[in-house]
Coordinates of C-alpha atoms in Angstrom, one line a residue:
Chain V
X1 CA -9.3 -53.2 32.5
X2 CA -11.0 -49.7 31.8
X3 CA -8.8 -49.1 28.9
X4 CA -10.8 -52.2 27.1
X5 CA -14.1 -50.3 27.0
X6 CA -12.6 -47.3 25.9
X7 CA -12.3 -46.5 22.2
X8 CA -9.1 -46.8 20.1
X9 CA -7.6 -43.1 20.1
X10 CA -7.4 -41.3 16.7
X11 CA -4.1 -42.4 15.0
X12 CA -4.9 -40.4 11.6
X13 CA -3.6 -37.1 13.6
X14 CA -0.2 -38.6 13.2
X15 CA 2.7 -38.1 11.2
X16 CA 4.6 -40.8 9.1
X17 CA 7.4 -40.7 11.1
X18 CA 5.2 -40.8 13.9
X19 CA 3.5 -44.0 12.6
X20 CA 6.4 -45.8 12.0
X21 CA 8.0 -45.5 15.1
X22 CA 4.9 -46.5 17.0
X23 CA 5.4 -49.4 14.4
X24 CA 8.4 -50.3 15.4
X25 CA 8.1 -50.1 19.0
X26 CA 4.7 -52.0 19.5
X27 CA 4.4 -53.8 15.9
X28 CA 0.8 -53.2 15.8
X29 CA -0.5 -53.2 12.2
X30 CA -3.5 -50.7 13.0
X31 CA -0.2 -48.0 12.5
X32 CA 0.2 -49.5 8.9
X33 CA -3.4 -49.5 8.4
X34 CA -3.1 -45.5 8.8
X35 CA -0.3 -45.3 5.8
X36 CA -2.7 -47.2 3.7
X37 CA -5.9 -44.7 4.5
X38 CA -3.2 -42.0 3.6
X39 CA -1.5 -43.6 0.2
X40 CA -3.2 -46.1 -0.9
X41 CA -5.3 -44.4 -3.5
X42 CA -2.8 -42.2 -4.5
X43 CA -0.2 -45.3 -5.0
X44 CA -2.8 -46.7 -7.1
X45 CA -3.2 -44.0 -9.4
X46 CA 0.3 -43.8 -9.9
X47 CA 0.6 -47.4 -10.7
X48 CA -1.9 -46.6 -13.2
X49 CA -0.3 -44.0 -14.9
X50 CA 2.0 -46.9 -15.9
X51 CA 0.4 -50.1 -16.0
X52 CA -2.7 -48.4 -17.4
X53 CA -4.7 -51.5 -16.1
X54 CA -6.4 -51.0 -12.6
X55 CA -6.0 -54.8 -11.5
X56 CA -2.8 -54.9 -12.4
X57 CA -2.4 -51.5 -10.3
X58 CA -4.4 -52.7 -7.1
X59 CA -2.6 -55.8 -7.0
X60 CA 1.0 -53.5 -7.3
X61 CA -0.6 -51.2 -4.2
X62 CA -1.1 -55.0 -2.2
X63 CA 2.3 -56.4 -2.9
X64 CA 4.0 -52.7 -1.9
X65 CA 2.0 -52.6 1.8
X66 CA 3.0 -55.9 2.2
X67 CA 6.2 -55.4 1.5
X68 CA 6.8 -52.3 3.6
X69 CA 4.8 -54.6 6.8
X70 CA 7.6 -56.6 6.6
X71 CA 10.6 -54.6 5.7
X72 CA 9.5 -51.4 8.7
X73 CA 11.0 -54.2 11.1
X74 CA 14.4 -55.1 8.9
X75 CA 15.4 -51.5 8.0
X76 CA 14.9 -48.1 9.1
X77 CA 12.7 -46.1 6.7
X78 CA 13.5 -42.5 6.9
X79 CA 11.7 -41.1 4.2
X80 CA 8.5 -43.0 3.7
X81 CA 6.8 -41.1 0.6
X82 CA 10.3 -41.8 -1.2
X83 CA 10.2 -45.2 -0.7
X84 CA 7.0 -45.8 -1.5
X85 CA 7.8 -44.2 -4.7
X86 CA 10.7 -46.0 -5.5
X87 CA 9.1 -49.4 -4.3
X88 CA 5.9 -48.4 -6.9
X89 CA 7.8 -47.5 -9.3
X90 CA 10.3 -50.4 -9.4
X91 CA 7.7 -52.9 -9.5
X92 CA 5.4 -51.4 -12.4
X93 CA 8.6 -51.4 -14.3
X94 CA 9.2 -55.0 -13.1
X95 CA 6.2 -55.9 -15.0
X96 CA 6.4 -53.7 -17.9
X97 CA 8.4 -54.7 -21.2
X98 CA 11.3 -52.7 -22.1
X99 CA 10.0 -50.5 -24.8
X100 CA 7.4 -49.4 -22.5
X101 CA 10.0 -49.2 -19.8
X102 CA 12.3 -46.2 -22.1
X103 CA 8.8 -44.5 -22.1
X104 CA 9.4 -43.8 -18.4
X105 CA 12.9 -43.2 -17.6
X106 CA 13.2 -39.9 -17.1
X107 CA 10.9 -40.2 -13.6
X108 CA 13.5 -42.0 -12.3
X109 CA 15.3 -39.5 -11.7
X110 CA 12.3 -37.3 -10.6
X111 CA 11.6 -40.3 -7.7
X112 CA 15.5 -40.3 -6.7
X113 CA 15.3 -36.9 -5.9
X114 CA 12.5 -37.0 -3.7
X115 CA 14.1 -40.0 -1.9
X116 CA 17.0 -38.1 -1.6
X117 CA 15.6 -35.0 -1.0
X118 CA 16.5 -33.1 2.4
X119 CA 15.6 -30.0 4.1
X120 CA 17.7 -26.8 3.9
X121 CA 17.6 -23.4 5.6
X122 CA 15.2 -21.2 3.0
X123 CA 17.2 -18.5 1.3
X124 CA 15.9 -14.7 1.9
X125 CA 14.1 -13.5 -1.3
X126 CA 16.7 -11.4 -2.7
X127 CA 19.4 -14.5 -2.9
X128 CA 15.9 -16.4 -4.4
X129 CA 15.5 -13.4 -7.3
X130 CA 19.1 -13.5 -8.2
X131 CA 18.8 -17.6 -8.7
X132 CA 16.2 -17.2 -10.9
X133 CA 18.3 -15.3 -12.9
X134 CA 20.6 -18.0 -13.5
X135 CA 17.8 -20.2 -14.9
X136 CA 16.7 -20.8 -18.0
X137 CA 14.3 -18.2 -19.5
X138 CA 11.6 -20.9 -19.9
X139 CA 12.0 -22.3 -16.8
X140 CA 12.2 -18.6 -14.8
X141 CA 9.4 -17.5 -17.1
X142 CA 7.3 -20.3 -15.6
X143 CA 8.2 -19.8 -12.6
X144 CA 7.7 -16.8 -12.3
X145 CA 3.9 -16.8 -13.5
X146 CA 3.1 -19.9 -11.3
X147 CA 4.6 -18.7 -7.9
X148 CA 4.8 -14.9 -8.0
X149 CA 1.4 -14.0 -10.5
X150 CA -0.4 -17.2 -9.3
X151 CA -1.4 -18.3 -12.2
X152 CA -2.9 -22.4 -13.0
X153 CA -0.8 -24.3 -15.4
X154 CA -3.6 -23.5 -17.7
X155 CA -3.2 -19.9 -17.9
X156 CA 0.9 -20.6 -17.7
X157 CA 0.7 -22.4 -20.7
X158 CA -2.2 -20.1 -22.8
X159 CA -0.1 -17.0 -22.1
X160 CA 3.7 -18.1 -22.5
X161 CA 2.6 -20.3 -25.4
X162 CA 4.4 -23.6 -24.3
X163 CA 1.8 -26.6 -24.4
X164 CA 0.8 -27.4 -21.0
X165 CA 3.2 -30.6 -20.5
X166 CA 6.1 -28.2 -21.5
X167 CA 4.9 -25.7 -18.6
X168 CA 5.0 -28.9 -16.1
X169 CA 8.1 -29.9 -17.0
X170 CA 9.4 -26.3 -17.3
X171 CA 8.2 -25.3 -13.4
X172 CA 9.5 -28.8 -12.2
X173 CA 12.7 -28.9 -13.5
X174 CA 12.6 -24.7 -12.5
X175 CA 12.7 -25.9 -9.2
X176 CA 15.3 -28.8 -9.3
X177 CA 17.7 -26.2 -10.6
X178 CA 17.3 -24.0 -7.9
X179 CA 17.5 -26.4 -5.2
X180 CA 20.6 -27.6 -7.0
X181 CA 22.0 -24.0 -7.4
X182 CA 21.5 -23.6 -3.3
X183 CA 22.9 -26.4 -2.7
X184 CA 26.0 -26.0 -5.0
X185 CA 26.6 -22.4 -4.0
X186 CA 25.3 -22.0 -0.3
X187 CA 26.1 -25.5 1.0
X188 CA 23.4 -27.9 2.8
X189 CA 22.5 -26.8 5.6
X190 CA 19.8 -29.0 7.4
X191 CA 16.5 -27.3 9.3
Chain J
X1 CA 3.5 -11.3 0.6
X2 CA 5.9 -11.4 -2.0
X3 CA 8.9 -13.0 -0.3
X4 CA 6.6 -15.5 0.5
X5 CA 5.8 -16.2 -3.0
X6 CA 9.3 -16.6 -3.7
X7 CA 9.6 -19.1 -0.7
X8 CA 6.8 -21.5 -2.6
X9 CA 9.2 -22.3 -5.3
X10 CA 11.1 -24.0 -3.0
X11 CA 9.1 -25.4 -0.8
X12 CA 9.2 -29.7 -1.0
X13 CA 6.8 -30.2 2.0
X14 CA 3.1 -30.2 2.4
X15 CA 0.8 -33.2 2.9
X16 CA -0.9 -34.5 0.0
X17 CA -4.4 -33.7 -0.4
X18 CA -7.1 -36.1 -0.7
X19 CA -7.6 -38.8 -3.6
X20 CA -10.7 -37.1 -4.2
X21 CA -9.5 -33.5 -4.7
X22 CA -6.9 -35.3 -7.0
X23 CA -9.5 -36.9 -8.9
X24 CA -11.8 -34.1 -9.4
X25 CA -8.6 -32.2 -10.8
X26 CA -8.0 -35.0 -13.1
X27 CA -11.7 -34.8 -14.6
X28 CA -11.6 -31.2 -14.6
X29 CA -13.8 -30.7 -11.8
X30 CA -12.0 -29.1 -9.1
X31 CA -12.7 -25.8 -8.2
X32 CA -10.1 -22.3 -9.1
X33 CA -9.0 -22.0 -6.0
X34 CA -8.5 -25.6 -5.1
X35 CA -6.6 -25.8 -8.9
X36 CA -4.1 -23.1 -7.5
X37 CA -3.1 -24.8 -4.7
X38 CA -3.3 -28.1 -5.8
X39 CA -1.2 -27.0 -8.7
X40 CA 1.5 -25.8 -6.4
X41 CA 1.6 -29.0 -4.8
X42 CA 1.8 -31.1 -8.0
X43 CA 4.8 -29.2 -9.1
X44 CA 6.7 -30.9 -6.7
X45 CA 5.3 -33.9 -5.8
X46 CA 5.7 -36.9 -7.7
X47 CA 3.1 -39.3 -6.4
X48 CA 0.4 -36.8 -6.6
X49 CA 1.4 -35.8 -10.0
X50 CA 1.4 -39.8 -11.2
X51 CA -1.9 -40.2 -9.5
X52 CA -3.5 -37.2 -11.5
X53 CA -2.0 -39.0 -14.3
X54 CA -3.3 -42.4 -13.8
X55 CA -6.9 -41.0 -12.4
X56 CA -7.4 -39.2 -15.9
X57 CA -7.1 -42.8 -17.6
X58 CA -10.2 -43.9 -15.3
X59 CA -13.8 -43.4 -16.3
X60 CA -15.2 -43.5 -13.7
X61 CA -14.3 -43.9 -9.4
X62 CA -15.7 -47.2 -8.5
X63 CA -12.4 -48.9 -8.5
X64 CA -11.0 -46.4 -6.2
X65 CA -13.9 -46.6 -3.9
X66 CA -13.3 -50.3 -3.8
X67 CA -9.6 -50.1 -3.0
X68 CA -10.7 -47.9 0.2
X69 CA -13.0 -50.5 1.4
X70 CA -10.3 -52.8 1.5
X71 CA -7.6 -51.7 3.9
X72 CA -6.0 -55.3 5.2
X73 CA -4.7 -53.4 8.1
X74 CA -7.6 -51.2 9.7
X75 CA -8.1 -51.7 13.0
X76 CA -11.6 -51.8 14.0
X77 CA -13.0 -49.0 16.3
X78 CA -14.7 -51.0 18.7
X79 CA -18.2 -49.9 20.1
X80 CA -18.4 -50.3 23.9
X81 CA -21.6 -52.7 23.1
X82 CA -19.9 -54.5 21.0
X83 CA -17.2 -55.4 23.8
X84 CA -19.7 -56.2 26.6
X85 CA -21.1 -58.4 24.3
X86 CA -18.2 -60.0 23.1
X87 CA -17.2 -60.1 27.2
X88 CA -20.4 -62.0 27.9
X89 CA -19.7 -64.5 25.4
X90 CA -16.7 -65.4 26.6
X91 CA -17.9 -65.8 30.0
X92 CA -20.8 -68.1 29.3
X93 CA -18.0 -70.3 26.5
X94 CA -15.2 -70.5 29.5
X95 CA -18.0 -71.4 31.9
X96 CA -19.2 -74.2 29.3
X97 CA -15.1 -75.0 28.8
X98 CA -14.9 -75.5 32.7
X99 CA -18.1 -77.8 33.2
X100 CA -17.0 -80.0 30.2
X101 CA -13.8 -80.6 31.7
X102 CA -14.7 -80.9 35.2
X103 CA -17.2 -83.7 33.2
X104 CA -14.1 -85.4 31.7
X105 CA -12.1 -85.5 34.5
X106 CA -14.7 -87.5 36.3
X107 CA -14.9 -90.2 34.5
X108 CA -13.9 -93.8 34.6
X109 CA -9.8 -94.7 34.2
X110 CA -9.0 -96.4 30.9
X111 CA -12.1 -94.6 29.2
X112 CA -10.4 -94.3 24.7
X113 CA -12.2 -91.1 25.8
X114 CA -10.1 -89.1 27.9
X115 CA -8.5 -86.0 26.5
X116 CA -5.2 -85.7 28.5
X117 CA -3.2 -83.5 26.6
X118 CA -0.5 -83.9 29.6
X119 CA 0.5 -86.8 28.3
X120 CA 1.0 -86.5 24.9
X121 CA 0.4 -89.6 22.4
X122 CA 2.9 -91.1 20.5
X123 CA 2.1 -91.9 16.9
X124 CA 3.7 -93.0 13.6
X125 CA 3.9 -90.5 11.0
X126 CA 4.7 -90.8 7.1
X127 CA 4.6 -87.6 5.5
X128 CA 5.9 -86.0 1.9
X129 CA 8.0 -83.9 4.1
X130 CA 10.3 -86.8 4.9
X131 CA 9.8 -86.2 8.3
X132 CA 12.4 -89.2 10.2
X133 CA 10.1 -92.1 10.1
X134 CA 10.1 -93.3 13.7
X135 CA 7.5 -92.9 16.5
X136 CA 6.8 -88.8 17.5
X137 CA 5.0 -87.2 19.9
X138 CA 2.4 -84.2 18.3
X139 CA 4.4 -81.5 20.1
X140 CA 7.7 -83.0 18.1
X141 CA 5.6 -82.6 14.5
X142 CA 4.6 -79.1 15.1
X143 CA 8.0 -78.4 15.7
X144 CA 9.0 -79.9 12.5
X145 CA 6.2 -78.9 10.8
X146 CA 7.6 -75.2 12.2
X147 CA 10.4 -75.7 11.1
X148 CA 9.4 -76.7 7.0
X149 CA 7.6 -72.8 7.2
X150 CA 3.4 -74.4 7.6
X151 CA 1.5 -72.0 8.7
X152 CA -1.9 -71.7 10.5
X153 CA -1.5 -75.0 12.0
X154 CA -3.4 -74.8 15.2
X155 CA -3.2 -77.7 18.2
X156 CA -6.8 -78.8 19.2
X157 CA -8.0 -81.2 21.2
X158 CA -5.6 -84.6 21.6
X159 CA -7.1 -87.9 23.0
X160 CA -3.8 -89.9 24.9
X161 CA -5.1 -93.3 23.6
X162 CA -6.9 -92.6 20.6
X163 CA -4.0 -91.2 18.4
X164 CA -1.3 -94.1 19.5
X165 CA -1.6 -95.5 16.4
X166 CA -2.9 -93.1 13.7
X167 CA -1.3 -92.2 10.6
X168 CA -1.2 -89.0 9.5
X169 CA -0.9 -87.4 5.7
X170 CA 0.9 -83.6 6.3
X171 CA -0.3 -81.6 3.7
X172 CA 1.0 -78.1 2.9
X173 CA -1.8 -76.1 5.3
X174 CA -2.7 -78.5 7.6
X175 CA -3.5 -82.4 8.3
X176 CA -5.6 -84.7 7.1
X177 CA -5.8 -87.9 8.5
X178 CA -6.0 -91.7 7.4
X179 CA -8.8 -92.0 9.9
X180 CA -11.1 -90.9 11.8
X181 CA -10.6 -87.4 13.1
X182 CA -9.0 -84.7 11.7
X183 CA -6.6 -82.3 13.9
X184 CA -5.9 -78.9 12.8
X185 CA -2.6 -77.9 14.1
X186 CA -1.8 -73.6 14.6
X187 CA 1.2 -71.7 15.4
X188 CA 0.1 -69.1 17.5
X189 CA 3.8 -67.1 17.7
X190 CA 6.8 -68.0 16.2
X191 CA 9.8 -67.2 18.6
X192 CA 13.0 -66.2 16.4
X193 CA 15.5 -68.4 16.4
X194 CA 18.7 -67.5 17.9
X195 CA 21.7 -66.5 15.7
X196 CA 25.0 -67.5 17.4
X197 CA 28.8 -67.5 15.9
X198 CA 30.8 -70.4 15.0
X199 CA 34.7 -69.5 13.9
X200 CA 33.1 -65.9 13.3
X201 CA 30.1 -67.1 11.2
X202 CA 26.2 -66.6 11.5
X203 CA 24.8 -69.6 12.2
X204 CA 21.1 -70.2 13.5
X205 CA 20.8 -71.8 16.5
X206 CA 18.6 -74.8 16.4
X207 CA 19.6 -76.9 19.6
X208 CA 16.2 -76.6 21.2
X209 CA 14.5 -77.3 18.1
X210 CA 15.9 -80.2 17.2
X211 CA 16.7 -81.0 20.7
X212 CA 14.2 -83.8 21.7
X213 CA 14.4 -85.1 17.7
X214 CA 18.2 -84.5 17.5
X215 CA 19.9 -88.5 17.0
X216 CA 23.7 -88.8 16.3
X217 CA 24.9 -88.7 13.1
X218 CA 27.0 -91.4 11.4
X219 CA 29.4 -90.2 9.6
X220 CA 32.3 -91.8 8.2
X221 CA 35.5 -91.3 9.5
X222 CA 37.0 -88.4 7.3
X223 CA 33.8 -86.5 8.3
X224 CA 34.1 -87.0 12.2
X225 CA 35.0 -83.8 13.8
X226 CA 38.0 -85.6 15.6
X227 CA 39.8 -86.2 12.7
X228 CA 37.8 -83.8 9.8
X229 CA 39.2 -80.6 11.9
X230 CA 42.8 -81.1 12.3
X231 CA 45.1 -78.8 14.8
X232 CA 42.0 -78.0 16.3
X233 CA 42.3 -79.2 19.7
X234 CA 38.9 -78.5 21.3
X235 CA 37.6 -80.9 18.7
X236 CA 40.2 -83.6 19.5
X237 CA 39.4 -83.2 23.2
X238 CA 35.9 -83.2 23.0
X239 CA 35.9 -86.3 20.5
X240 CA 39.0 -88.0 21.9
X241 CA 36.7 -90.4 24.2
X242 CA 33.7 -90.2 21.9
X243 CA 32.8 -91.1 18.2
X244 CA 28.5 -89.7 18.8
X245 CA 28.3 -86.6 16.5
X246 CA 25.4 -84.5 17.3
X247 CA 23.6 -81.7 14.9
X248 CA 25.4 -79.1 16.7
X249 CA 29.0 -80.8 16.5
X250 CA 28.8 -82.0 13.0
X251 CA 27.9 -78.1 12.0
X252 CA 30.7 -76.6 14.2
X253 CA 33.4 -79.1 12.8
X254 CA 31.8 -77.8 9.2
X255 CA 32.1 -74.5 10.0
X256 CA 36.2 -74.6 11.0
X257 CA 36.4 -76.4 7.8
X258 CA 34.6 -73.5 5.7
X259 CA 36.6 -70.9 7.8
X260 CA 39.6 -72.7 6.7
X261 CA 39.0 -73.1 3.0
X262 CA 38.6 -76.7 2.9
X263 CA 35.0 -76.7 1.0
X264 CA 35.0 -80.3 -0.1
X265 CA 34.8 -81.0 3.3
X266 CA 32.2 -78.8 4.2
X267 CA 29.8 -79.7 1.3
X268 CA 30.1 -83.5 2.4
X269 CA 29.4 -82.8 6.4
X270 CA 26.5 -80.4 5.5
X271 CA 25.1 -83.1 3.3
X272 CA 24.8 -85.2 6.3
X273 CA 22.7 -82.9 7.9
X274 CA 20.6 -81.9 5.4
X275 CA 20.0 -85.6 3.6
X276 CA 18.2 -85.6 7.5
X277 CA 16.8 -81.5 7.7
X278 CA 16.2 -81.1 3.9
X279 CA 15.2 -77.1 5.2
X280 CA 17.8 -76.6 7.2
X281 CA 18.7 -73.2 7.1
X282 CA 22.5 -73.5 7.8
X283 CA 22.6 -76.5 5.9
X284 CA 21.4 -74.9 2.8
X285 CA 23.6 -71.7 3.2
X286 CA 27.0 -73.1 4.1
X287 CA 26.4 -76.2 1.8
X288 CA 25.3 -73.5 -1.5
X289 CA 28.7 -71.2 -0.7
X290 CA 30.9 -74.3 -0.7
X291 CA 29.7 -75.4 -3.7
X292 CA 30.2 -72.1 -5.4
X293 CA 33.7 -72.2 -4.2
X294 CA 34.1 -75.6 -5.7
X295 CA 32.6 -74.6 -8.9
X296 CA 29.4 -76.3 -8.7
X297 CA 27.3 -73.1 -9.5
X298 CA 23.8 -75.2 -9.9
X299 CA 24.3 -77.0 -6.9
X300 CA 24.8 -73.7 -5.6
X301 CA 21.6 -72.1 -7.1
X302 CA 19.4 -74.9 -6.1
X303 CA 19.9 -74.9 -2.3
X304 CA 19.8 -71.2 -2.5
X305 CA 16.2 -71.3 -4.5
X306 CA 15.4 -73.4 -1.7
X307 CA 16.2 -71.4 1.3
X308 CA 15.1 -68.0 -0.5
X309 CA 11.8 -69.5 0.4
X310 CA 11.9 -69.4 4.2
X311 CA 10.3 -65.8 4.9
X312 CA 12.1 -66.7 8.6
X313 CA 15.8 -67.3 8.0
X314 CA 18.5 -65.3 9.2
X315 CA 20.1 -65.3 5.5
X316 CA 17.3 -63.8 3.7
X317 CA 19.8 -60.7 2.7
X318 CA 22.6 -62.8 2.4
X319 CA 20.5 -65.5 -0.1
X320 CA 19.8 -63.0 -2.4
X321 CA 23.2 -61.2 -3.0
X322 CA 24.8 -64.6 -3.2
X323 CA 21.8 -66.1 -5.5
X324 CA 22.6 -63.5 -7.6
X325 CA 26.2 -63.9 -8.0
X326 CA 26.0 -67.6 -8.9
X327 CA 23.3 -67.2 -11.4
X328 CA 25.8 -64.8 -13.4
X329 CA 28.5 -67.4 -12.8
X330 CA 26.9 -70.0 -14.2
X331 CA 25.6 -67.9 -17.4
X332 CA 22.3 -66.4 -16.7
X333 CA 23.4 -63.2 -16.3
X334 CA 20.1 -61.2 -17.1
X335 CA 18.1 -62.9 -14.0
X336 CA 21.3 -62.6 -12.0
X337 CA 21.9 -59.1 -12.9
X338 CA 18.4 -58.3 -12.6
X339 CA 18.3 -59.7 -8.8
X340 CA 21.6 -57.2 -8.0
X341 CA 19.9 -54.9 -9.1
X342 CA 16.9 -54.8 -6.7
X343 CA 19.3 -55.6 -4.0
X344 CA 21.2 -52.5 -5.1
X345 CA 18.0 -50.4 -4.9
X346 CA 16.4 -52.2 -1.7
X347 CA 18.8 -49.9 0.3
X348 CA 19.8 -53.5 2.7
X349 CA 23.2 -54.5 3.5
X350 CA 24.6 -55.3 0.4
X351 CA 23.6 -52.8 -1.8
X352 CA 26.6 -51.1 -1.8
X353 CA 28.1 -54.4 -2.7
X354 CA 25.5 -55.4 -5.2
X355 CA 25.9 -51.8 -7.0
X356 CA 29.3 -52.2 -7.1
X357 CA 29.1 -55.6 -8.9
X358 CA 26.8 -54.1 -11.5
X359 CA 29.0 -51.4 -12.4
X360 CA 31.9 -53.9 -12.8

């Protein structure tokens, strides 16, 4: 009886994986109302990027938190931010024609990776510097001035000379190499 | 300090930071040091990287405001105010409730006014659901109406006398009546029903559903278990003596026909049962494989359309995968293709299976 006067606890404190298992185990869709405080704007801006029409967008975000409502009790959801992606991304292609759809295709593969992504044990510094090596001189260049000089995409791109979408793409794919170089040379090992 | 730099290049975690943050970086308004980290964030995260992308195409943030407002799945944070007042007005409405039917109850036998919900009223119903047209008690057409998918139908208040005789339109949300008084009918929970195995197949289990509505069948001879199910004694014993086929027998009898290949069979006992349960789940299953077996592809398709609509069924994964595979047997390979493909990429039980199919 006392717990009815007393205020519902703070859930936002949680983490996804903590959300959807309360989920599961108690179905109540304040847990879900959580995930939507957490990504609902940011699902709509990146419906945007693609439909590049906000109604169109807002009415993606609805149809994707009413689909994960349903689909959190039919399958087990391990990494949520993946699926998100790959739920968003599928349907604002669903709706977009094919020429436009080309446009995108390479963020497929950039939404695959962080819906397969897993943790590793991190590397000491010294195995880090001699993977850089084996990069690309764009990409290490990049990487280099992001991480180690701290430097904004800005300055990246004003003093290495590649436009600023080159520097992106340059640090991003930077990255993927390495993680595939660990992984190809050191084995997965998970955290 | 340094090895930790090195460590950020491969770091994949962190929590995303706020819309806000994302759209003042979009608009150029976020501060150095906020850019910096922000930065480092974006370069490997793909939602927050789209969202800066799709926030710089906005003029201004009203939209986004908006789509905070409307969270369908907030819980509210109660005030303790709020509650004692909400407490109170229960009270004084149950206290109201009690004295109205203490009222009731006290009046004369044989009063048209009586609200006895103990004994429910029988009525005659025509419908466009093709509900069986023969005399039903209310509790019997909610659990039809249950069963055809209507939702928000709530149960109210039912006078024993008054409805003997009324006729009732079903709509698609709720009732309307021929006459006087309307009655909104509501499904407060919807139990699941039971999946059980016939001759190793998934069947749902509707013998409590239909129990009460559940008349035997009259099918021809070839279609009687006794003699549709040769060298399968349990249905020659349990028939020997007895020619009534119920729902449940008529659908097992199908069911050793489909396990045994002989589909013609199976598509003529399932149309029994679903010329009377036009929803039926199993029906519309078992019915829509046989036919694909026997070649009937748009057969096939239509049952399957039909019971892809039931949120409820315990096919719903099943439907799809084999929706898809007729669609591209009968020549309309894009949609069926196209449905495979979102199977494939739904990660559900037959996604291996539906990838596979693609890449054939």
């Amino acid at each position: 009886m006392w717990k009815f006067f007393v205020k519902q606890s703070n859930q936002s404190t949680l983490s996804d994986d903590e959300l959807l298992i309360a989920y599961k185990r108690d179905g109540k869709k304040s847990h879900v109302g959580v995930l939507y405080e957490r990504y609902a704007q940011h699902l709509f801006g990146f419906c945007l990027k693609y439909l590049k029409d906000e109604e169109l967008a807002k009415d993606v975000v609805a149809t994707i938190f009413s689909k994960l409502f349903d689909d959190l009790l039919r399958f087990e959801i391990k990494n949520l931010k993946g699926w998100l992606l790959r739920v968003a991304y599928n349907k604002c292609m669903d709706r977009l024609s094919d020429e436009k759809k080309n446009t995108f295709i390479e963020d497929k593969d950039w939404i695959e990776e962080e819906l397969t992504s897993e943790e590793f044990s991190m590397p000491d510094s010294e195995t880090l510097k001699q993977a850089l090596r084996q990069l690309k001189t764009e990409h290490k260049v990049c990487l280099e001035m992001f991480y180690l000089d701290g430097k904004s995409y800005q300055a990246v791109s004003e003093q290495s000379g590649y436009s600023l979408s080159e520097v992106k793409s340059y640090i991003q794919n930077g990255k993927r190499n390495l993680l595939i170089y660990f992984q190809t040379h050191h084995g997965e090992s998970k955290v | 300090m340094e090895n930790q730099k090195y460590k950020e290049m491969l770091n994949q975690s962190g929590y995303c930071p706020s819309s806000d943050l994302l759209w003042d970086y979009a608009h150029g308004k976020a501060n150095v040091s906020s850019t910096q980290e922000l930065e480092k964030h974006l370069a490997h995260c793909v939602l927050c990287t789209g969202a800066v992308e799709g926030f710089a195409a906005m003029d201004s943030p009203a939209s986004l405001k908006q789509l905070a407002l409307k969270n369908p799945y907030a819980s509210p944070s109660y005030s303790l105010k709020f509650v004692k007042v909400m407490v109170a007005l229960l009270c004084v409405i149950s206290i109201l409730w009690w004295w109205n039917s203490k009222e009731s109850a006290n009046t004369l036998e044989g009063d048209s006014n009586i609200d006895d919900s103990t004994a429910l009223p029988y009525v005659n119903v025509e419908s466009d659901l093709k509900l069986v047209e023969e005399e039903k008690k209310v509790s019997e057409i909610v659990e039809t109406l249950e069963s055809n998918e209507l939702e928000n139908i709530e149960l109210e208040s039912i006078s024993a006398n008054r409805w003997k005789d009324e006729l009732f339109t079903i709509e698609k949300k709720g009732i309307v009546l021929a006459g006087r008084n309307q009655v909104k009918l509501e499904i407060v929970d919807r139990p699941l029903t039971p999946i059980i195995y016939m001759y190793n197949l998934k069947v749902m289990d509707f013998t409590e559903k239909y129990g009460p509505l559940d008349l035997p069948f009259e099918v021809p001879s070839n279609l009687h278990p006794r003699f549709a199910n040769p060298n399968e004694k349990g249905m020659e014993q349990i028939f020997a003596d007895e020619d009534t086929v119920y729902y449940r027998d008529l659908l097992e009898s199908a069911m050793d026909n489909f396990d045994k290949g002989r589909f013609k069979l199976v598509a003529e006992q399932l149309s029994f049962i679903l010329n009377r349960y036009p929803n039926d789940d199993n029906g519309l299953f078992y019915s829509s494989l046989a036919m694909s077996e026997l070649r009937d592809y748009e057969g096939a398709i239509k049952n399957l359309r039909k019971l892809k609509m039931k949120k409820y069924s315990a096919f719903v994964e099943e439907v799809n995968f084999h929706l898809a595979m007729n669609l591209i047997y009968s020549g309309n390979r894009n949609e069926g293709e196209d449905l495979l493909r979102s199977i494939a990429n739904s990660k559900g039980f037959y996604s291996a299976q539906s990838q596979e199919k693609l890449e054939k």
